[in-house]
mmCIF file of C-alpha atoms in Angstrom:
data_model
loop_
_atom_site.group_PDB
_atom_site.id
_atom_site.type_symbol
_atom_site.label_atom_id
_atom_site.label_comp_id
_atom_site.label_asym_id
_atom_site.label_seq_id
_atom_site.Cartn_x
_atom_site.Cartn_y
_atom_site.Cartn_z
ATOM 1 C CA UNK A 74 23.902 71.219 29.807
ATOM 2 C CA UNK A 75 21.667 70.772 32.688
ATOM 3 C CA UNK A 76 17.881 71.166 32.335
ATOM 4 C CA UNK A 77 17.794 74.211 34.421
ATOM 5 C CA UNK A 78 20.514 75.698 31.996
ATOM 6 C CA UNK A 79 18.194 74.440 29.042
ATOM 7 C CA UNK A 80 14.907 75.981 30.379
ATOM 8 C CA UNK A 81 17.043 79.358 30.513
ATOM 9 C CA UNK A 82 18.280 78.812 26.957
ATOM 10 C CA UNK A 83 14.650 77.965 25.835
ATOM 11 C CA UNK A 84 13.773 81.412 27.162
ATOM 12 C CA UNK A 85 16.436 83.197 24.556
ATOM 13 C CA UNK A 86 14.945 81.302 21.740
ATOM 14 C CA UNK A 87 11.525 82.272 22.670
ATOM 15 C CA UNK A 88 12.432 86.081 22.448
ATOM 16 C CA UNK A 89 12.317 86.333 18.614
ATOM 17 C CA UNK A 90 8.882 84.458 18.603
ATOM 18 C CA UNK A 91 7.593 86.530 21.339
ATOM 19 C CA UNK A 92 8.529 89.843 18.511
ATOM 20 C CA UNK A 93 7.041 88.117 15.819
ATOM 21 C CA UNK A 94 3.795 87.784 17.489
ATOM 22 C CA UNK A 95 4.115 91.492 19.070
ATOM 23 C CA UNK A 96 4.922 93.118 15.752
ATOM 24 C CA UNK A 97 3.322 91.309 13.397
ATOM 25 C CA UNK A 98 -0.184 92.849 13.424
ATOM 26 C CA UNK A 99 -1.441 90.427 10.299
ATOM 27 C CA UNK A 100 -1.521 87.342 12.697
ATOM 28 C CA UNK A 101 -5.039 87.497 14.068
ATOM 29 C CA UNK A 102 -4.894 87.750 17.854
ATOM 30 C CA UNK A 103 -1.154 88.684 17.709
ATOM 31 C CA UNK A 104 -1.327 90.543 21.164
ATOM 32 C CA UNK A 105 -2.936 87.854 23.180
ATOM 33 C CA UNK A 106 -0.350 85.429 21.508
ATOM 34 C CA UNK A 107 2.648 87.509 22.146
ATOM 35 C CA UNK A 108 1.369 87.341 25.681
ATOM 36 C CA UNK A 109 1.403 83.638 25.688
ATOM 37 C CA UNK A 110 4.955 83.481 24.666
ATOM 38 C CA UNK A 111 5.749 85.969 26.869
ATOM 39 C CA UNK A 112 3.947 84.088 29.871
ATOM 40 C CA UNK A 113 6.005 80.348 28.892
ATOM 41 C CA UNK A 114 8.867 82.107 28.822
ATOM 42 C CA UNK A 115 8.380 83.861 32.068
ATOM 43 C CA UNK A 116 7.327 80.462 33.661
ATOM 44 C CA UNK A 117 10.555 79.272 32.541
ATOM 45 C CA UNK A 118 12.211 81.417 34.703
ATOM 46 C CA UNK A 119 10.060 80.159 37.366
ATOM 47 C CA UNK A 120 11.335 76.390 36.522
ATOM 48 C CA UNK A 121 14.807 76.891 35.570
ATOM 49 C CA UNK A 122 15.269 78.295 39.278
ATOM 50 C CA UNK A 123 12.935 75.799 41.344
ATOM 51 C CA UNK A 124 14.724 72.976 39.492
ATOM 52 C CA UNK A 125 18.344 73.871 39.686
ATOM 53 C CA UNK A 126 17.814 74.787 43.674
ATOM 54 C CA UNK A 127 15.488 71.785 44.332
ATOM 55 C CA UNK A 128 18.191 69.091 42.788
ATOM 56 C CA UNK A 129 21.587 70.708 43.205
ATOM 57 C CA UNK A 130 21.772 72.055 39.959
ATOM 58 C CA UNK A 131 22.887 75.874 40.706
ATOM 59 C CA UNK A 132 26.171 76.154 38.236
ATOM 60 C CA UNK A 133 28.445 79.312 37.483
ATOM 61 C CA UNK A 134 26.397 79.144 33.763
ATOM 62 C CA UNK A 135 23.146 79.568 35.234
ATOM 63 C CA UNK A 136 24.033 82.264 38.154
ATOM 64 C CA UNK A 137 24.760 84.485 34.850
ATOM 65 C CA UNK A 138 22.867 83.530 32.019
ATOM 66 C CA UNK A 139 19.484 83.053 34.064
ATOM 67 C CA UNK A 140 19.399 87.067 34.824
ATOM 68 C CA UNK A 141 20.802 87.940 31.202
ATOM 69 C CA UNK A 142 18.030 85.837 30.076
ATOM 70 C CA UNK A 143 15.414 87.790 31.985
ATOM 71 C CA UNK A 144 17.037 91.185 30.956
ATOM 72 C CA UNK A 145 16.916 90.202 27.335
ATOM 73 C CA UNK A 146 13.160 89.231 27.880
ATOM 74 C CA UNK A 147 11.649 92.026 29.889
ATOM 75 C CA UNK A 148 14.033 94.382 27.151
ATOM 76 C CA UNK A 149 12.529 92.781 23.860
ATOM 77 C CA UNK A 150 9.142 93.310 25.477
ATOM 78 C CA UNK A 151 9.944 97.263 27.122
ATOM 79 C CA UNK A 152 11.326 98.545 23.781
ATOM 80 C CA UNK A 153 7.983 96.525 21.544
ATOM 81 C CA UNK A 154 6.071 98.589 23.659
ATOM 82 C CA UNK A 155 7.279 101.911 23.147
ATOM 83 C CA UNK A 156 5.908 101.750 20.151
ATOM 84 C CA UNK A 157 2.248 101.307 21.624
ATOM 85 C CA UNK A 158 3.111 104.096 24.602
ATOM 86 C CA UNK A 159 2.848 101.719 27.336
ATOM 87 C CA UNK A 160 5.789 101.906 27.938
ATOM 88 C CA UNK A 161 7.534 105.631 28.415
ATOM 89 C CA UNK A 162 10.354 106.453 26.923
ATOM 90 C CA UNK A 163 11.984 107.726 30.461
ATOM 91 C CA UNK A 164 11.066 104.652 32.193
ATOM 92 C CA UNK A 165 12.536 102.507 29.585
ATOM 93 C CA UNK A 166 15.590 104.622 29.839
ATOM 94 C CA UNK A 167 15.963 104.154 33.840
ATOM 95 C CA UNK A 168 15.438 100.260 33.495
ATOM 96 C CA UNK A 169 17.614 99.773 30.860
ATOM 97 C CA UNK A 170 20.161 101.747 32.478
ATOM 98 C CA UNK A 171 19.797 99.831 35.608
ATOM 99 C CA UNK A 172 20.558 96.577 33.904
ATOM 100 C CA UNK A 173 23.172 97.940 32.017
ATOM 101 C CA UNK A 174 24.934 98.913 35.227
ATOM 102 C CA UNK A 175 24.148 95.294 37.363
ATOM 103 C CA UNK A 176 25.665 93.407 34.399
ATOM 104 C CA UNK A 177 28.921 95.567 34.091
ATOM 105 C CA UNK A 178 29.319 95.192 37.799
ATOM 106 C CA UNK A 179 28.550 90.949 37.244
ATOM 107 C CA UNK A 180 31.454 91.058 34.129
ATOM 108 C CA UNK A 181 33.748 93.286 36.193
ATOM 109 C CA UNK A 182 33.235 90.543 38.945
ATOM 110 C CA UNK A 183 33.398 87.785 36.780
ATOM 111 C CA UNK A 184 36.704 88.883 35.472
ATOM 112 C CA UNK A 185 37.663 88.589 39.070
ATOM 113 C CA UNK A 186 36.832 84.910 39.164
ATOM 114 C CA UNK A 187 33.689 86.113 41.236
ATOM 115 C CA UNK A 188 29.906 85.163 40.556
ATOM 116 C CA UNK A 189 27.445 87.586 41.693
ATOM 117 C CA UNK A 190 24.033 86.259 41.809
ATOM 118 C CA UNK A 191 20.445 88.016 41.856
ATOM 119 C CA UNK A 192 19.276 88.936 45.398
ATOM 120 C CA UNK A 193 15.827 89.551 46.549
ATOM 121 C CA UNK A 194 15.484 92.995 45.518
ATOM 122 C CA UNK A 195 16.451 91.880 42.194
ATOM 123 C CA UNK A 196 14.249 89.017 41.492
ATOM 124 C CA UNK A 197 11.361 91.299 43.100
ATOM 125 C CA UNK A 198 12.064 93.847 40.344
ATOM 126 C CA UNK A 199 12.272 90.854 37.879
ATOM 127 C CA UNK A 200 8.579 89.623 38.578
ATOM 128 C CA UNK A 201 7.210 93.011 38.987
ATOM 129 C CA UNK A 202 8.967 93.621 35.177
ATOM 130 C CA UNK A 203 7.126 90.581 34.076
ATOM 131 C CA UNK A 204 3.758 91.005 35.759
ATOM 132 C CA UNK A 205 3.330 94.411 34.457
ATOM 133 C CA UNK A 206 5.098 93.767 31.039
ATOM 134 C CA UNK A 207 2.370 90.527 30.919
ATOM 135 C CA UNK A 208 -0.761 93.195 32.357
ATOM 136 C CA UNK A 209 0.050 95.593 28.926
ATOM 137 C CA UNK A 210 0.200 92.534 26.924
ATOM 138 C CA UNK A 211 -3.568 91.627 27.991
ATOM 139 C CA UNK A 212 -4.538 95.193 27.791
ATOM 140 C CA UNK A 213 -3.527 95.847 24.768
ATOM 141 C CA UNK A 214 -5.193 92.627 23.669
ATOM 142 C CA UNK A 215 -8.901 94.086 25.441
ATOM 143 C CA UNK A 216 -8.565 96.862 24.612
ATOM 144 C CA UNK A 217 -10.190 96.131 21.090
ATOM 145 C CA UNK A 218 -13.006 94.228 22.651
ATOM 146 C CA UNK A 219 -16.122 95.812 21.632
ATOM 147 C CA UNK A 220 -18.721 97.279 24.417
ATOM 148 C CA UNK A 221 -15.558 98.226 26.700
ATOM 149 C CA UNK A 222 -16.926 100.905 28.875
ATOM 150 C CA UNK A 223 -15.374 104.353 29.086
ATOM 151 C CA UNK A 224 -15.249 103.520 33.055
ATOM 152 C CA UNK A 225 -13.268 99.891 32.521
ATOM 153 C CA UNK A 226 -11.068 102.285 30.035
ATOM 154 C CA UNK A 227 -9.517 104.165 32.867
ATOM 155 C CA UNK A 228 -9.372 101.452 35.868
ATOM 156 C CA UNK A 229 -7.531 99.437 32.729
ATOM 157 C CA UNK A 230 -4.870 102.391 32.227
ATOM 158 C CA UNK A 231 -5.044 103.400 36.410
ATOM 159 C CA UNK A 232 -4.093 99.402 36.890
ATOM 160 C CA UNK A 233 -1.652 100.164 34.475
ATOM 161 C CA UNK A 234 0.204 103.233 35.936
ATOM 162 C CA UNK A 235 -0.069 101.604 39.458
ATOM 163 C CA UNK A 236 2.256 98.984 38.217
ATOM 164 C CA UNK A 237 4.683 100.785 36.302
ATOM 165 C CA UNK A 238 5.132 103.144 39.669
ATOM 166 C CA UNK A 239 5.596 99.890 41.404
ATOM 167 C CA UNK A 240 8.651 98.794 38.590
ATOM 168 C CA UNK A 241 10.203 102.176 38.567
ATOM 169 C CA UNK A 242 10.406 101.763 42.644
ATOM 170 C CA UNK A 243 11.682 98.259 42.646
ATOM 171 C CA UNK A 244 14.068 99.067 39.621
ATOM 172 C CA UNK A 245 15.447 102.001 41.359
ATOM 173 C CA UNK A 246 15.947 100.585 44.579
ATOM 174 C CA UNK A 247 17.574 96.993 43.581
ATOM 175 C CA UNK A 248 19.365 98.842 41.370
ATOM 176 C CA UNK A 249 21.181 100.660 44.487
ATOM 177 C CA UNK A 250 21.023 98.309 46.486
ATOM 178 C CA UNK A 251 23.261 95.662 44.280
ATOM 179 C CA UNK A 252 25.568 98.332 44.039
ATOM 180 C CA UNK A 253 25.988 99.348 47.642
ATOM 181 C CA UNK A 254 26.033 95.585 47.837
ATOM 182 C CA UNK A 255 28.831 95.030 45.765
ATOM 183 C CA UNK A 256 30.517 98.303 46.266
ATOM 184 C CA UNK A 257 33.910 96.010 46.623
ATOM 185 C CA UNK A 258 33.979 94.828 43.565
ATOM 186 C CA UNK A 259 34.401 98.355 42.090
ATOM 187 C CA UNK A 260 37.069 99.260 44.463
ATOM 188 C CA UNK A 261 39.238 95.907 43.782
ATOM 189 C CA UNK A 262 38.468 95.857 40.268
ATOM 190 C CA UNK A 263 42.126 97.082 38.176
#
């Protein structure tokens, strides 16, 4: 296994310590350090990618596990925050659905001997996932800071809103766009 492929595995494992942290609310500072494990394992995402273009290193494994590994993160994170309201129930639903219909089309496609890769649209949905997944973890963890003004309060929550409008967009529209993409698939699937 390359390191690419590694760094993408090493973002699975980190999953059940990012919930630990999340859930746990005994460990002192558990938001803040359920948004450092979230953060390393979004930077692996960064890496694995970088690296496997940079040296050669792209491989039928990684082209499939690197997105799975991103749905599984942003999901473990969407569905923790339910809990806290950050995340609607709605949104989560359109999201979830939206990766639940990409990977069928990459498993039809793969049964096909095929490989279909993450465009633009969907790695632009992927960071905007992660950079407002990684804004709730930090409010969450300021929230509880004492002296917080009533004004900070709201530009906190508006910041929030802002980019959850921004991942329901981008969700939506890769969404369509991979399928309209790879509308062929479908039709020579049997």
């Amino acid at each position: 296994m390359n390191l690419p492929n590694k760094l993408t595995m090493l973002r699975i494992f980190l999953i059940p310590v990012f919930l630990v942290f999340f859930l746990v609310e005994g460990i002192p500072g558990h938001y803040l350090w359920a948004l450092f494990v979230f953060l390393l394992a979004s930077f692996t995402d960064l890496l694995d990618g970088k690296i496997a273009r940079s040296r050669g290193l792209v491989t039928d494994f990684g082209k499939l596990m690197d997105p799975l590994a991103d749905k599984l993160l942003v999901m473990a994170a969407m569905v923790s925050l339910m809990k806290t309201g950050l995340a609607p129930g709605l949104v989560v639903i359109v999201i979830l659905a939206r990766e639940f219909m990409v990977t069928s089309l990459r498993l039809i496609a793969a049964g096909q001997g095929t490989v279909l890769a993450a465009d633009i649209w969907g790695k632009c949905k992927t960071v905007s996932q992660m950079v407002w997944l990684s804004y709730d973890l930090l409010l969450l963890s300021v929230s509880t800071l004492p002296g917080l003004s009533d004004a900070a309060a709201v530009m906190l929550v508006a910041l929030h809103y802002v980019l959850l409008g921004i991942v329901v967009v981008l969700t939506v529209v890769s969404g369509v766009n991979y399928m309209v993409k790879n509308r062929k698939v479908f039709w020579e699937s049997k």
